[in-house]
Amino acid sequence: MRMTLTPDPKLYKFAEKLRTKKDMADLGLMAIKNIRNRTQLKGVDYKGRAFKKYSPKYSEKTGKKFVNLTGTKAGKRMLNLIKVKATKNEALIYFSDAMKEIIANNHNNGVRVPKREFFGIGKDDEKIVNKEYRKLLDKKIRAWENAK
């Protein structure tokens, strides 16, 4: 999954030149934190929908009644394998383990399991990241103006 942030047209053009690879990495890490919190704490997908319930057969077999993609050691490990690679212009969010990426893809697309789209950037995530992005650029503009 690739997340590309676009500049706010209200900001000065030169502000984009002030952005660094570290800035994009920090914004990518913020998006990962949102994915983890939404999945672990709220049990909802990136569109804000509650995860589909377990089937009665699966619930009976495992003793689990509520969906928690991180309720197992494997689930927690999977979320901890979400990483970010950044350039000055974008942040790439991905799984560092190929097998976990396949499992996540299966959940996101409903392949052999109910569809549970946890790995994505929703509108709420975009708002949070873009707000932080604007703050970051505003701070850099002020620092540049004070350095004149």
PDB file of C-alpha atoms in Angstrom, residues 70-141:
ATOM      1  CA  THR A  70      -4.805  -9.056  17.315  1.00  0.00           C
ATOM      2  CA  GLY A  71      -6.178 -11.384  19.974  1.00  0.00           C
ATOM      3  CA  THR A  72      -3.481 -13.912  19.168  1.00  0.00           C
ATOM      4  CA  LYS A  73       0.268 -13.680  19.272  1.00  0.00           C
ATOM      5  CA  ALA A  74       0.230 -14.120  15.498  1.00  0.00           C
ATOM      6  CA  GLY A  75      -2.154 -11.158  15.083  1.00  0.00           C
ATOM      7  CA  LYS A  76      -0.029  -8.879  17.246  1.00  0.00           C
ATOM      8  CA  ARG A  77       3.091  -9.964  15.392  1.00  0.00           C
ATOM      9  CA  MET A  78       1.370  -9.245  12.088  1.00  0.00           C
ATOM     10  CA  LEU A  79       0.548  -5.647  13.084  1.00  0.00           C
ATOM     11  CA  ASN A  80       4.086  -5.152  14.381  1.00  0.00           C
ATOM     12  CA  LEU A  81       5.410  -6.126  10.949  1.00  0.00           C
ATOM     13  CA  ILE A  82       3.820  -3.095   9.290  1.00  0.00           C
ATOM     14  CA  LYS A  83       6.719  -0.843   8.329  1.00  0.00           C
ATOM     15  CA  VAL A  84       7.349   2.359   6.402  1.00  0.00           C
ATOM     16  CA  LYS A  85       9.880   3.285   3.729  1.00  0.00           C
ATOM     17  CA  ALA A  86      10.032   6.948   2.868  1.00  0.00           C
ATOM     18  CA  THR A  87      11.403   9.281   0.266  1.00  0.00           C
ATOM     19  CA  LYS A  88      11.165  13.054   0.347  1.00  0.00           C
ATOM     20  CA  ASN A  89       7.914  12.801  -1.626  1.00  0.00           C
ATOM     21  CA  GLU A  90       6.051   9.783  -0.253  1.00  0.00           C
ATOM     22  CA  ALA A  91       5.732   7.116   2.389  1.00  0.00           C
ATOM     23  CA  LEU A  92       5.273   3.461   1.467  1.00  0.00           C
ATOM     24  CA  ILE A  93       3.510   1.396   4.121  1.00  0.00           C
ATOM     25  CA  TYR A  94       4.044  -2.348   3.790  1.00  0.00           C
ATOM     26  CA  PHE A  95       4.496  -5.669   5.611  1.00  0.00           C
ATOM     27  CA  SER A  96       8.102  -6.691   6.191  1.00  0.00           C
ATOM     28  CA  ASP A  97       7.116 -10.383   6.146  1.00  0.00           C
ATOM     29  CA  ALA A  98       5.803 -11.772   2.838  1.00  0.00           C
ATOM     30  CA  MET A  99       3.592 -14.420   4.500  1.00  0.00           C
ATOM     31  CA  LYS A 100       1.952 -11.861   6.802  1.00  0.00           C
ATOM     32  CA  GLU A 101       1.346  -9.657   3.764  1.00  0.00           C
ATOM     33  CA  ILE A 102      -0.483 -12.539   2.079  1.00  0.00           C
ATOM     34  CA  ILE A 103      -2.583 -13.117   5.229  1.00  0.00           C
ATOM     35  CA  ALA A 104      -3.387  -9.390   5.452  1.00  0.00           C
ATOM     36  CA  ASN A 105      -4.313  -9.354   1.764  1.00  0.00           C
ATOM     37  CA  ASN A 106      -6.619 -12.336   2.313  1.00  0.00           C
ATOM     38  CA  HIS A 107      -8.384 -10.502   5.160  1.00  0.00           C
ATOM     39  CA  ASN A 108      -8.622  -7.258   3.198  1.00  0.00           C
ATOM     40  CA  ASN A 109     -10.085  -9.015   0.139  1.00  0.00           C
ATOM     41  CA  GLY A 110     -12.101 -11.767   1.807  1.00  0.00           C
ATOM     42  CA  VAL A 111     -10.066 -14.643   0.355  1.00  0.00           C
ATOM     43  CA  ARG A 112     -10.994 -17.829   2.307  1.00  0.00           C
ATOM     44  CA  VAL A 113     -11.906 -15.621   5.310  1.00  0.00           C
ATOM     45  CA  PRO A 114     -14.580 -12.971   5.863  1.00  0.00           C
ATOM     46  CA  LYS A 115     -13.574  -9.606   4.465  1.00  0.00           C
ATOM     47  CA  ARG A 116     -12.021  -7.420   7.173  1.00  0.00           C
ATOM     48  CA  GLU A 117     -10.320  -4.410   5.588  1.00  0.00           C
ATOM     49  CA  PHE A 118      -7.971  -3.362   8.375  1.00  0.00           C
ATOM     50  CA  PHE A 119      -4.978  -2.495   6.179  1.00  0.00           C
ATOM     51  CA  GLY A 120      -5.860   0.797   4.530  1.00  0.00           C
ATOM     52  CA  ILE A 121      -5.959   4.535   4.930  1.00  0.00           C
ATOM     53  CA  GLY A 122      -9.464   5.857   5.512  1.00  0.00           C
ATOM     54  CA  LYS A 123     -10.872   9.367   5.435  1.00  0.00           C
ATOM     55  CA  ASP A 124     -10.317   9.828   9.180  1.00  0.00           C
ATOM     56  CA  ASP A 125      -6.695   8.708   8.802  1.00  0.00           C
ATOM     57  CA  GLU A 126      -6.196  11.130   5.905  1.00  0.00           C
ATOM     58  CA  LYS A 127      -7.574  14.014   7.971  1.00  0.00           C
ATOM     59  CA  ILE A 128      -5.230  13.255  10.872  1.00  0.00           C
ATOM     60  CA  VAL A 129      -2.150  12.844   8.684  1.00  0.00           C
ATOM     61  CA  ASN A 130      -2.931  15.901   6.553  1.00  0.00           C
ATOM     62  CA  LYS A 131      -3.480  18.011   9.679  1.00  0.00           C
ATOM     63  CA  GLU A 132      -0.065  16.956  10.994  1.00  0.00           C
ATOM     64  CA  TYR A 133       1.447  17.561   7.561  1.00  0.00           C
ATOM     65  CA  ARG A 134       0.111  21.138   7.535  1.00  0.00           C
ATOM     66  CA  LYS A 135       1.469  21.711  11.070  1.00  0.00           C
ATOM     67  CA  LEU A 136       4.852  20.391   9.983  1.00  0.00           C
ATOM     68  CA  LEU A 137       5.018  22.672   6.950  1.00  0.00           C
ATOM     69  CA  ASP A 138       3.774  25.672   8.948  1.00  0.00           C
ATOM     70  CA  LYS A 139       6.515  25.060  11.513  1.00  0.00           C
ATOM     71  CA  LYS A 140       9.146  24.815   8.768  1.00  0.00           C
ATOM     72  CA  ILE A 141       7.895  28.013   7.112  1.00  0.00           C
TER      73      ILE A 141
END
